[in-house]
């Protein structure tokens, strides 16, 4: 859903009685075209702290490490840093964390008041490992980081931090001298400042009188004082330190400047990824000639592609990759953040690089990154890999893994703003049956409520929601209804009254309840940063509180950036107040908390038994623990289809695997070709939901003629046959933090040809997908990675060699998907109305042999919807093929679950013809299997092994 | 009749099978009697598409051997397969194989869920009852509807003739006016040339009785049988040197101090003034109105009102329906509007065309070019006509923004062909 203008359309159409003045205002705001109005959002230059910080150029850092203040305990090192310009001292904390990570925290030694440290994102206080001192002199300190010949070198003057492994520098901090820390200060023109500064100088004089020996620090301080004073005066002249205005909005900044900044150098690195959410390429671009990438959760109306503007969510995690190593930087800060990237090889042509190489004059490629945040502290986790999967597990150990969704949520979702009433829902539901297309969830957008009062139903259009839900339940289908965090200010609305009476609303700078304009008109915003507020919110999902709901109703949290139509940049004023903190400090966390509380509500309503499913638009580091995200209000354009791939890949790299884009595009109306291609792409992305704007014509799959209905049916069915594989990938993501939809370089980290690929991707490690995203395409060129690797077209079973770019002719029915030789993928071929209808169905195993004629895969089965998997109620088996024998062995011997599913068929790709096939079951019984061999494609199909999928068995080819 | 438990029912089928002379000792699940011939051979089975021969044990063994799915009519094994619901007592039909044993009752005889956790009841008899009652009701409606339709057709033919007559009459008036106008023009030219100041000749009509009614009708824009101040103002002009529009008072004066006038009064008062007074006349401006009206009438008569003009009677009618806070008005062959409780009226489209499928050309009408929408385009309405004994608007929906669909019931939509449909069961 979208920004301000969306409301306009809605209101103008549905409330003809609206005062003319209002309609006029609405009409004026509508005059825009189909592109983001960039003027509504700040550039770095318009964001005072970004401008200030970016004005600092690389050079010698004014910071010096005071080595004599160093304290080293078993778990941490602390050290003071001093800014030689203003004498403000900082406290550096350095930790060695388990799993090859280093944490660096920098705060003011004595801040005027506490600075915000992000809570609730780390799943636990990270475990530390001992640090040991290797050597120390007046220039610096060398510490050992455990066993792996890794060291940290702290240089004193200027302060700088280098992380080494052997002779190699992995990462340097403040090597470009861009560490900046705007200390909290009193405002000079206020009375209290004058008093304090007078007292301070008196105290300084007294101290000086009584100190027997002039300490060097003091001397320097005196020397520095005049300069310091001058600098301070200079500071005051810089605009935007104590007040800032943007358009008609002013930010009162009662705490003054508080920005922080730090640079990181990555020797040898030419590829960096992550820091979603941006509508940009997978590989991040250098930002020297434009704005930095911005992280600030915003409701951007009709966002523009391929630029660094902020979008709905923010995950301040960057991955840096080179052939030998992958590392990561997790900048734990929830305030507005900007990330600059520069590279010494950017702009060099391949020829230029070759010339460097030939002439031997090449400097090592290096990427430099700089993070700037508006408030809080520097708290950075340096994940040292060395492999991509190590980085995923390191990050997962900090912020957790993807929540394991109910199986149904991995199916297809049918959404539209809006399905108008119960009859509409019933007829769309019936349409799916009539056209034999499976789906699991039908969605209701904001119009289902009573006047945008969430937790309610429109009494005419949805007069009997329980009956509606029961009708869906009868087909084993489910529903999602939207619950947004803005609450209509209406004294007849229970939710509003309770929040107001409990004092749970976010406050404005003057202490009253903050009010903004959103879908319902004037709205309050609950303070989700409060645990008691979240607990109350969760309790509202109980069946006796949220009337008309049932077990098969789930939730969608939209507009949780938060979106405030009349706020600065369509969001909340930064000087709004969350208890002790300003909105400025917590902004990017808000959306995470909304989803957290909602998911908790869903868990609680079932007594902790059922898994929740909650979709969110805004997110932060850690949001993966609470459900799914989508890429917000995209448009029905080919470029939006294309960018859905890098957008979800980037999210996957930073832990958020359950990602998808609105199939068909939210704004505008897709051509039939685009819609079909989007279904084909979406079917192979983790979150598969079609959605459409209120103003667009209907686009249920059967509205475009029988041919296109068939194309869409076919690809949705492909999704459903692959649900066992998808579900196993989700389980794997939940266990390991590895992305489900992943860039090729994650699996082929040493193949530079994969590093920038973002028009194709892997699902897990065994399926490679190159969707058709070009209008009128006759073919696509897919890169199949891996020397000595083979790939099988999943539709034709044709075998292709790896490490080649392959041209694949395509028709409208083509979606190029390849199974890796060496893998085994379980499918369920009996596609039914919904995933739940397929629970007891048998499996077909697709065994794709590699050149060594081996293959491996897994099979994961559980009840599909409860938390009982945590109690070890599941089946997890390893399937392996070697020496002409396929066997199923238990991977989780301590787990127990029984299934009615059995092995229906085994398809072996790249096989030769056996003379005899023998099945041996756990009880030792042997039987011959019938088989069919297709010599032209080398495909061997074993007929009906019939053995239960949870048991041990093997099949011998002779 | 009592509802049989499923097992009893099964016996009944077997009895039925014997009754129809198929002597099968083993029933093949999921096929209709017409397919039984494919399964007669008990040693092997030839896939119906002829692609493969399989041992008979592999028929309905829950593994798909035939490409066309024909070996598994009774299981969910084949992706292309279909399962035959016998549905004794109701209507037999096929369901996709994927609905066999999926835990959802699809066949009313519960035969599709023979191996699932679903507790399906045989509901065929009840459904059949209901269906029969429904169909009977439909039949009654249809009969009644067709009778009404016949009347409406007859009325339609009369109406059509009447309208045609009206058209001819108006055309006559128009021609007369045209002649008069030209006469006047030539006389005026002559007069101008002679620069003589002579009294103006009578303008409209020369006492020809035949055009009294015509002129009256011309003035009576809304065809309510009386002319009003507005109507007089619209079409009668005051002539000095230039024509000018009458003021309200002047119009009232012409109507004899009243606000309206019927034909009889007209004939004896205003008609005289118009023909003899010379100071006022049916304005040349009114030529425009006349021609607009004429072309309007011609346009209306050019509309396709069905083979027997049976839809003609809808032409001047409007039908209303209130849905939540809106009142919708359908004026067939004219326009569709939506009025909110606050009173704002929005056009949802003007008459466009018939747009029914080839088999039922008059089953759907489209109204287009209504009020523009926010994101481009304009509102439009598709009206589906269904058979009923009354003519009324039954439902209005807006499935997509600015695209309305209406269900409009009327006897003239009743089709005799419907009568041939109904329940027919194979058993």
PDB file of N, CA and C in Angstrom, chain A residues 8-9 12-14 16-17 27 30 34 416 420-421 423 433 436 460-461 474-476 694-698 717 830-833 837 840 902 904-905 930 941-944, chain B residues 52 55 58 61-65 71-72 75-79 96-104 106 117 324-326 340 342 344 374-375 379 397-401 403-404:
ATOM      1  N   UNK A   8      -5.946   9.682  -0.572  1.00  0.00           N
ATOM      2  CA  UNK A   8      -6.712  10.677  -1.259  1.00  0.00           C
ATOM      3  C   UNK A   8      -7.731  10.043  -2.149  1.00  0.00           C
ATOM      4  N   UNK A   9      -7.249   9.116  -2.916  1.00  0.00           N
ATOM      5  CA  UNK A   9      -8.106   8.485  -3.889  1.00  0.00           C
ATOM      6  C   UNK A   9      -9.245   7.832  -3.147  1.00  0.00           C
ATOM      7  N   UNK A  12     -11.620  10.454  -1.610  1.00  0.00           N
ATOM      8  CA  UNK A  12     -12.383  11.229  -2.566  1.00  0.00           C
ATOM      9  C   UNK A  12     -13.490  10.390  -3.166  1.00  0.00           C
ATOM     10  N   UNK A  13     -13.227   9.130  -3.309  1.00  0.00           N
ATOM     11  CA  UNK A  13     -14.218   8.300  -3.947  1.00  0.00           C
ATOM     12  C   UNK A  13     -15.298   7.871  -2.972  1.00  0.00           C
ATOM     13  N   UNK A  14     -14.889   7.565  -1.784  1.00  0.00           N
ATOM     14  CA  UNK A  14     -15.847   6.987  -0.862  1.00  0.00           C
ATOM     15  C   UNK A  14     -16.567   8.002  -0.010  1.00  0.00           C
ATOM     16  N   UNK A  16     -18.027  11.212  -0.828  1.00  0.00           N
ATOM     17  CA  UNK A  16     -18.427  12.318  -1.670  1.00  0.00           C
ATOM     18  C   UNK A  16     -18.846  13.518  -0.846  1.00  0.00           C
ATOM     19  N   UNK A  17     -19.180  13.254   0.413  1.00  0.00           N
ATOM     20  CA  UNK A  17     -19.682  14.320   1.264  1.00  0.00           C
ATOM     21  C   UNK A  17     -18.559  15.149   1.866  1.00  0.00           C
ATOM     22  N   UNK A  27      -6.933  16.832  -4.227  1.00  0.00           N
ATOM     23  CA  UNK A  27      -6.726  16.867  -5.663  1.00  0.00           C
ATOM     24  C   UNK A  27      -5.372  17.460  -5.981  1.00  0.00           C
ATOM     25  N   UNK A  30      -2.571  15.132  -5.697  1.00  0.00           N
ATOM     26  CA  UNK A  30      -2.611  14.026  -6.634  1.00  0.00           C
ATOM     27  C   UNK A  30      -1.933  14.360  -7.951  1.00  0.00           C
ATOM     28  N   UNK A  34       3.797   9.382 -12.164  1.00  0.00           N
ATOM     29  CA  UNK A  34       4.113   8.061 -11.642  1.00  0.00           C
ATOM     30  C   UNK A  34       5.567   7.972 -11.197  1.00  0.00           C
ATOM     31  N   UNK A 416      -5.494  -8.221  -2.610  1.00  0.00           N
ATOM     32  CA  UNK A 416      -5.915  -7.075  -3.407  1.00  0.00           C
ATOM     33  C   UNK A 416      -6.416  -6.011  -2.439  1.00  0.00           C
ATOM     34  N   UNK A 420     -13.918  -6.650  -1.564  1.00  0.00           N
ATOM     35  CA  UNK A 420     -14.884  -5.685  -1.050  1.00  0.00           C
ATOM     36  C   UNK A 420     -15.751  -6.176   0.098  1.00  0.00           C
ATOM     37  N   UNK A 421     -16.171  -7.426   0.006  1.00  0.00           N
ATOM     38  CA  UNK A 421     -17.068  -7.917   1.050  1.00  0.00           C
ATOM     39  C   UNK A 421     -16.982  -9.445   1.088  1.00  0.00           C
ATOM     40  N   UNK A 423     -18.982 -11.654   0.103  1.00  0.00           N
ATOM     41  CA  UNK A 423     -19.391 -12.277  -1.148  1.00  0.00           C
ATOM     42  C   UNK A 423     -18.229 -12.271  -2.142  1.00  0.00           C
ATOM     43  N   UNK A 433     -10.977 -22.507  -7.276  1.00  0.00           N
ATOM     44  CA  UNK A 433     -11.384 -23.903  -7.454  1.00  0.00           C
ATOM     45  C   UNK A 433     -11.845 -24.151  -8.882  1.00  0.00           C
ATOM     46  N   UNK A 436      -8.931 -24.402 -10.924  1.00  0.00           N
ATOM     47  CA  UNK A 436      -7.993 -25.404 -10.422  1.00  0.00           C
ATOM     48  C   UNK A 436      -6.612 -24.810 -10.170  1.00  0.00           C
ATOM     49  N   UNK A 460     -21.315  -3.930   7.471  1.00  0.00           N
ATOM     50  CA  UNK A 460     -22.112  -4.302   6.303  1.00  0.00           C
ATOM     51  C   UNK A 460     -21.374  -5.308   5.444  1.00  0.00           C
ATOM     52  N   UNK A 461     -20.132  -4.935   5.113  1.00  0.00           N
ATOM     53  CA  UNK A 461     -19.408  -5.728   4.123  1.00  0.00           C
ATOM     54  C   UNK A 461     -18.878  -7.026   4.718  1.00  0.00           C
ATOM     55  N   UNK A 474     -13.084 -24.634   5.737  1.00  0.00           N
ATOM     56  CA  UNK A 474     -13.650 -25.831   5.116  1.00  0.00           C
ATOM     57  C   UNK A 474     -12.873 -26.251   3.871  1.00  0.00           C
ATOM     58  N   UNK A 475     -12.210 -25.292   3.262  1.00  0.00           N
ATOM     59  CA  UNK A 475     -11.377 -25.610   2.097  1.00  0.00           C
ATOM     60  C   UNK A 475      -9.911 -25.696   2.501  1.00  0.00           C
ATOM     61  N   UNK A 476      -9.660 -25.693   3.798  1.00  0.00           N
ATOM     62  CA  UNK A 476      -8.295 -25.723   4.341  1.00  0.00           C
ATOM     63  C   UNK A 476      -7.482 -24.518   3.854  1.00  0.00           C
ATOM     64  N   UNK A 694      -6.055  -0.391  -5.267  1.00  0.00           N
ATOM     65  CA  UNK A 694      -7.504  -0.194  -5.347  1.00  0.00           C
ATOM     66  C   UNK A 694      -7.962   0.313  -6.714  1.00  0.00           C
ATOM     67  N   UNK A 695      -7.162   1.169  -7.320  1.00  0.00           N
ATOM     68  CA  UNK A 695      -7.580   1.804  -8.566  1.00  0.00           C
ATOM     69  C   UNK A 695      -7.320   0.969  -9.805  1.00  0.00           C
ATOM     70  N   UNK A 696      -6.706  -0.183  -9.633  1.00  0.00           N
ATOM     71  CA  UNK A 696      -6.387  -0.982 -10.812  1.00  0.00           C
ATOM     72  C   UNK A 696      -7.526  -1.952 -11.104  1.00  0.00           C
ATOM     73  N   UNK A 697      -7.652  -2.322 -12.370  1.00  0.00           N
ATOM     74  CA  UNK A 697      -8.669  -3.326 -12.703  1.00  0.00           C
ATOM     75  C   UNK A 697      -8.333  -4.657 -12.043  1.00  0.00           C
ATOM     76  N   UNK A 698      -9.331  -5.474 -11.881  1.00  0.00           N
ATOM     77  CA  UNK A 698      -9.136  -6.793 -11.298  1.00  0.00           C
ATOM     78  C   UNK A 698      -8.086  -7.586 -12.071  1.00  0.00           C
ATOM     79  N   UNK A 717       1.314 -24.069  -9.740  1.00  0.00           N
ATOM     80  CA  UNK A 717       1.425 -25.495  -9.431  1.00  0.00           C
ATOM     81  C   UNK A 717       2.876 -25.932  -9.288  1.00  0.00           C
ATOM     82  N   UNK A 830       1.199 -34.141  -6.435  1.00  0.00           N
ATOM     83  CA  UNK A 830      -0.267 -34.077  -6.457  1.00  0.00           C
ATOM     84  C   UNK A 830      -0.706 -32.710  -5.940  1.00  0.00           C
ATOM     85  N   UNK A 831      -0.716 -31.752  -6.829  1.00  0.00           N
ATOM     86  CA  UNK A 831      -1.032 -30.387  -6.406  1.00  0.00           C
ATOM     87  C   UNK A 831      -2.520 -30.278  -6.113  1.00  0.00           C
ATOM     88  N   UNK A 832      -2.819 -29.807  -4.942  1.00  0.00           N
ATOM     89  CA  UNK A 832      -4.224 -29.737  -4.542  1.00  0.00           C
ATOM     90  C   UNK A 832      -4.628 -28.302  -4.276  1.00  0.00           C
ATOM     91  N   UNK A 833      -5.820 -28.140  -3.685  1.00  0.00           N
ATOM     92  CA  UNK A 833      -6.368 -26.796  -3.513  1.00  0.00           C
ATOM     93  C   UNK A 833      -5.529 -25.894  -2.636  1.00  0.00           C
ATOM     94  N   UNK A 837      -4.068 -29.426   2.099  1.00  0.00           N
ATOM     95  CA  UNK A 837      -4.691 -30.589   1.465  1.00  0.00           C
ATOM     96  C   UNK A 837      -3.642 -31.604   1.018  1.00  0.00           C
ATOM     97  N   UNK A 840      -0.709 -35.284   3.505  1.00  0.00           N
ATOM     98  CA  UNK A 840      -0.444 -36.732   3.558  1.00  0.00           C
ATOM     99  C   UNK A 840       0.015 -37.293   2.218  1.00  0.00           C
ATOM    100  N   UNK A 902       4.523 -41.238   1.751  1.00  0.00           N
ATOM    101  CA  UNK A 902       5.397 -42.312   1.312  1.00  0.00           C
ATOM    102  C   UNK A 902       6.133 -41.884   0.055  1.00  0.00           C
ATOM    103  N   UNK A 904       6.619 -42.049  -3.602  1.00  0.00           N
ATOM    104  CA  UNK A 904       5.781 -42.448  -4.719  1.00  0.00           C
ATOM    105  C   UNK A 904       6.609 -42.824  -5.941  1.00  0.00           C
ATOM    106  N   UNK A 905       7.714 -42.085  -6.102  1.00  0.00           N
ATOM    107  CA  UNK A 905       8.442 -42.199  -7.369  1.00  0.00           C
ATOM    108  C   UNK A 905       9.835 -41.642  -7.144  1.00  0.00           C
ATOM    109  N   UNK A 930       9.721 -51.791 -10.391  1.00  0.00           N
ATOM    110  CA  UNK A 930       9.617 -51.547 -11.828  1.00  0.00           C
ATOM    111  C   UNK A 930      10.252 -50.204 -12.132  1.00  0.00           C
ATOM    112  N   UNK A 941      13.192 -43.623 -14.112  1.00  0.00           N
ATOM    113  CA  UNK A 941      12.082 -43.407 -13.182  1.00  0.00           C
ATOM    114  C   UNK A 941      11.753 -44.714 -12.487  1.00  0.00           C
ATOM    115  N   UNK A 942      11.848 -44.716 -11.172  1.00  0.00           N
ATOM    116  CA  UNK A 942      11.547 -45.921 -10.406  1.00  0.00           C
ATOM    117  C   UNK A 942      10.101 -45.844  -9.949  1.00  0.00           C
ATOM    118  N   UNK A 943       9.386 -46.913 -10.237  1.00  0.00           N
ATOM    119  CA  UNK A 943       7.959 -46.906  -9.989  1.00  0.00           C
ATOM    120  C   UNK A 943       7.629 -47.326  -8.558  1.00  0.00           C
ATOM    121  N   UNK A 944       6.958 -46.466  -7.860  1.00  0.00           N
ATOM    122  CA  UNK A 944       6.274 -46.756  -6.616  1.00  0.00           C
ATOM    123  C   UNK A 944       7.053 -47.571  -5.587  1.00  0.00           C
TER     124      UNK A 944
ATOM    125  N   UNK B  52      -0.132 -46.686 -23.826  1.00  0.00           N
ATOM    126  CA  UNK B  52       0.602 -47.639 -23.008  1.00  0.00           C
ATOM    127  C   UNK B  52      -0.345 -48.747 -22.561  1.00  0.00           C
ATOM    128  N   UNK B  55      -0.465 -53.684 -16.636  1.00  0.00           N
ATOM    129  CA  UNK B  55      -1.206 -54.777 -16.008  1.00  0.00           C
ATOM    130  C   UNK B  55      -2.436 -54.215 -15.305  1.00  0.00           C
ATOM    131  N   UNK B  58      -2.544 -52.445 -11.956  1.00  0.00           N
ATOM    132  CA  UNK B  58      -2.051 -51.072 -11.795  1.00  0.00           C
ATOM    133  C   UNK B  58      -3.139 -50.024 -12.049  1.00  0.00           C
ATOM    134  N   UNK B  61      -4.181 -48.089  -8.576  1.00  0.00           N
ATOM    135  CA  UNK B  61      -3.276 -48.568  -7.524  1.00  0.00           C
ATOM    136  C   UNK B  61      -2.519 -47.394  -6.903  1.00  0.00           C
ATOM    137  N   UNK B  62      -3.025 -46.167  -7.116  1.00  0.00           N
ATOM    138  CA  UNK B  62      -2.439 -44.962  -6.529  1.00  0.00           C
ATOM    139  C   UNK B  62      -1.062 -44.649  -7.102  1.00  0.00           C
ATOM    140  N   UNK B  63      -0.839 -45.008  -8.342  1.00  0.00           N
ATOM    141  CA  UNK B  63       0.377 -44.595  -9.053  1.00  0.00           C
ATOM    142  C   UNK B  63      -0.017 -44.305 -10.483  1.00  0.00           C
ATOM    143  N   UNK B  64       0.438 -43.178 -10.979  1.00  0.00           N
ATOM    144  CA  UNK B  64       0.005 -42.750 -12.301  1.00  0.00           C
ATOM    145  C   UNK B  64       0.899 -43.350 -13.376  1.00  0.00           C
ATOM    146  N   UNK B  65       0.321 -44.232 -14.192  1.00  0.00           N
ATOM    147  CA  UNK B  65       1.092 -44.849 -15.267  1.00  0.00           C
ATOM    148  C   UNK B  65       0.791 -44.229 -16.621  1.00  0.00           C
ATOM    149  N   UNK B  71      -5.550 -44.363 -16.042  1.00  0.00           N
ATOM    150  CA  UNK B  71      -5.439 -45.576 -15.214  1.00  0.00           C
ATOM    151  C   UNK B  71      -5.801 -45.322 -13.760  1.00  0.00           C
ATOM    152  N   UNK B  72      -5.952 -44.060 -13.372  1.00  0.00           N
ATOM    153  CA  UNK B  72      -6.221 -43.766 -11.963  1.00  0.00           C
ATOM    154  C   UNK B  72      -7.483 -42.914 -11.799  1.00  0.00           C
ATOM    155  N   UNK B  75      -8.205 -42.418  -7.881  1.00  0.00           N
ATOM    156  CA  UNK B  75      -7.233 -41.945  -6.887  1.00  0.00           C
ATOM    157  C   UNK B  75      -6.764 -40.547  -7.268  1.00  0.00           C
ATOM    158  N   UNK B  76      -5.895 -40.001  -6.456  1.00  0.00           N
ATOM    159  CA  UNK B  76      -5.374 -38.663  -6.737  1.00  0.00           C
ATOM    160  C   UNK B  76      -4.026 -38.721  -7.445  1.00  0.00           C
ATOM    161  N   UNK B  77      -3.665 -39.890  -7.971  1.00  0.00           N
ATOM    162  CA  UNK B  77      -2.286 -40.059  -8.444  1.00  0.00           C
ATOM    163  C   UNK B  77      -1.947 -39.279  -9.703  1.00  0.00           C
ATOM    164  N   UNK B  78      -2.914 -39.087 -10.585  1.00  0.00           N
ATOM    165  CA  UNK B  78      -2.585 -38.459 -11.863  1.00  0.00           C
ATOM    166  C   UNK B  78      -2.919 -36.966 -11.877  1.00  0.00           C
ATOM    167  N   UNK B  79      -1.953 -36.163 -12.299  1.00  0.00           N
ATOM    168  CA  UNK B  79      -2.198 -34.720 -12.313  1.00  0.00           C
ATOM    169  C   UNK B  79      -3.308 -34.314 -13.278  1.00  0.00           C
ATOM    170  N   UNK B  96     -11.577 -32.749 -10.354  1.00  0.00           N
ATOM    171  CA  UNK B  96     -10.172 -33.080 -10.624  1.00  0.00           C
ATOM    172  C   UNK B  96      -9.698 -34.146  -9.633  1.00  0.00           C
ATOM    173  N   UNK B  97      -8.826 -35.021 -10.097  1.00  0.00           N
ATOM    174  CA  UNK B  97      -8.300 -36.075  -9.215  1.00  0.00           C
ATOM    175  C   UNK B  97      -7.702 -35.513  -7.938  1.00  0.00           C
ATOM    176  N   UNK B  98      -7.178 -34.296  -8.041  1.00  0.00           N
ATOM    177  CA  UNK B  98      -6.512 -33.714  -6.871  1.00  0.00           C
ATOM    178  C   UNK B  98      -7.484 -33.500  -5.712  1.00  0.00           C
ATOM    179  N   UNK B  99      -8.777 -33.645  -5.971  1.00  0.00           N
ATOM    180  CA  UNK B  99      -9.739 -33.461  -4.879  1.00  0.00           C
ATOM    181  C   UNK B  99     -10.175 -34.781  -4.262  1.00  0.00           C
ATOM    182  N   UNK B 100      -9.561 -35.868  -4.724  1.00  0.00           N
ATOM    183  CA  UNK B 100      -9.853 -37.171  -4.130  1.00  0.00           C
ATOM    184  C   UNK B 100      -9.033 -37.308  -2.850  1.00  0.00           C
ATOM    185  N   UNK B 101      -9.696 -37.605  -1.768  1.00  0.00           N
ATOM    186  CA  UNK B 101      -9.015 -37.795  -0.476  1.00  0.00           C
ATOM    187  C   UNK B 101      -8.164 -36.598  -0.061  1.00  0.00           C
ATOM    188  N   UNK B 102      -8.673 -35.409  -0.287  1.00  0.00           N
ATOM    189  CA  UNK B 102      -7.920 -34.223   0.166  1.00  0.00           C
ATOM    190  C   UNK B 102      -8.509 -33.675   1.463  1.00  0.00           C
ATOM    191  N   UNK B 103      -9.458 -34.437   2.034  1.00  0.00           N
ATOM    192  CA  UNK B 103     -10.012 -33.995   3.311  1.00  0.00           C
ATOM    193  C   UNK B 103     -11.174 -33.036   3.152  1.00  0.00           C
ATOM    194  N   UNK B 104     -11.593 -32.788   1.924  1.00  0.00           N
ATOM    195  CA  UNK B 104     -12.714 -31.878   1.681  1.00  0.00           C
ATOM    196  C   UNK B 104     -13.767 -32.638   0.876  1.00  0.00           C
ATOM    197  N   UNK B 106     -16.267 -33.187  -1.717  1.00  0.00           N
ATOM    198  CA  UNK B 106     -16.622 -32.557  -2.983  1.00  0.00           C
ATOM    199  C   UNK B 106     -17.838 -33.213  -3.620  1.00  0.00           C
ATOM    200  N   UNK B 117      -9.508 -38.173   6.409  1.00  0.00           N
ATOM    201  CA  UNK B 117     -10.028 -37.891   7.747  1.00  0.00           C
ATOM    202  C   UNK B 117     -11.337 -37.126   7.721  1.00  0.00           C
ATOM    203  N   UNK B 324     -25.700  -0.092   0.838  1.00  0.00           N
ATOM    204  CA  UNK B 324     -25.021   0.649   1.896  1.00  0.00           C
ATOM    205  C   UNK B 324     -25.416   2.129   1.804  1.00  0.00           C
ATOM    206  N   UNK B 325     -24.420   2.993   1.649  1.00  0.00           N
ATOM    207  CA  UNK B 325     -24.765   4.406   1.689  1.00  0.00           C
ATOM    208  C   UNK B 325     -25.082   5.014   0.318  1.00  0.00           C
ATOM    209  N   UNK B 326     -25.134   4.181  -0.716  1.00  0.00           N
ATOM    210  CA  UNK B 326     -25.348   4.729  -2.052  1.00  0.00           C
ATOM    211  C   UNK B 326     -26.657   4.258  -2.667  1.00  0.00           C
ATOM    212  N   UNK B 340     -24.906   9.481  -3.383  1.00  0.00           N
ATOM    213  CA  UNK B 340     -24.575   9.189  -1.985  1.00  0.00           C
ATOM    214  C   UNK B 340     -25.668   9.755  -1.094  1.00  0.00           C
ATOM    215  N   UNK B 342     -25.394  11.829   1.005  1.00  0.00           N
ATOM    216  CA  UNK B 342     -25.209  13.273   1.109  1.00  0.00           C
ATOM    217  C   UNK B 342     -25.779  13.996  -0.105  1.00  0.00           C
ATOM    218  N   UNK B 344     -24.655  13.840  -3.435  1.00  0.00           N
ATOM    219  CA  UNK B 344     -23.817  14.016  -4.616  1.00  0.00           C
ATOM    220  C   UNK B 344     -24.122  12.927  -5.635  1.00  0.00           C
ATOM    221  N   UNK B 374      -9.934   9.006 -10.672  1.00  0.00           N
ATOM    222  CA  UNK B 374      -8.745   9.712 -10.184  1.00  0.00           C
ATOM    223  C   UNK B 374      -7.490   9.364 -10.956  1.00  0.00           C
ATOM    224  N   UNK B 375      -7.361   8.117 -11.280  1.00  0.00           N
ATOM    225  CA  UNK B 375      -6.115   7.726 -11.942  1.00  0.00           C
ATOM    226  C   UNK B 375      -6.342   7.497 -13.431  1.00  0.00           C
ATOM    227  N   UNK B 379     -15.661   6.102 -15.289  1.00  0.00           N
ATOM    228  CA  UNK B 379     -16.503   5.047 -14.725  1.00  0.00           C
ATOM    229  C   UNK B 379     -17.311   4.343 -15.802  1.00  0.00           C
ATOM    230  N   UNK B 397     -22.260  -3.963  -7.796  1.00  0.00           N
ATOM    231  CA  UNK B 397     -20.942  -4.181  -7.187  1.00  0.00           C
ATOM    232  C   UNK B 397     -19.912  -3.350  -7.911  1.00  0.00           C
ATOM    233  N   UNK B 398     -18.817  -3.100  -7.208  1.00  0.00           N
ATOM    234  CA  UNK B 398     -17.700  -2.385  -7.829  1.00  0.00           C
ATOM    235  C   UNK B 398     -16.454  -3.240  -7.635  1.00  0.00           C
ATOM    236  N   UNK B 399     -16.282  -4.273  -8.433  1.00  0.00           N
ATOM    237  CA  UNK B 399     -15.166  -5.191  -8.217  1.00  0.00           C
ATOM    238  C   UNK B 399     -13.816  -4.491  -8.368  1.00  0.00           C
ATOM    239  N   UNK B 400     -13.681  -3.636  -9.355  1.00  0.00           N
ATOM    240  CA  UNK B 400     -12.495  -2.799  -9.469  1.00  0.00           C
ATOM    241  C   UNK B 400     -12.959  -1.368  -9.412  1.00  0.00           C
ATOM    242  N   UNK B 401     -12.028  -0.502  -9.059  1.00  0.00           N
ATOM    243  CA  UNK B 401     -12.356   0.901  -8.959  1.00  0.00           C
ATOM    244  C   UNK B 401     -12.970   1.400 -10.251  1.00  0.00           C
ATOM    245  N   UNK B 403     -15.343   0.455 -11.957  1.00  0.00           N
ATOM    246  CA  UNK B 403     -15.977  -0.509 -12.848  1.00  0.00           C
ATOM    247  C   UNK B 403     -17.098  -1.192 -12.079  1.00  0.00           C
ATOM    248  N   UNK B 404     -18.306  -0.858 -12.476  1.00  0.00           N
ATOM    249  CA  UNK B 404     -19.469  -1.343 -11.745  1.00  0.00           C
ATOM    250  C   UNK B 404     -20.103  -2.492 -12.497  1.00  0.00           C
TER     251      UNK B 404
END
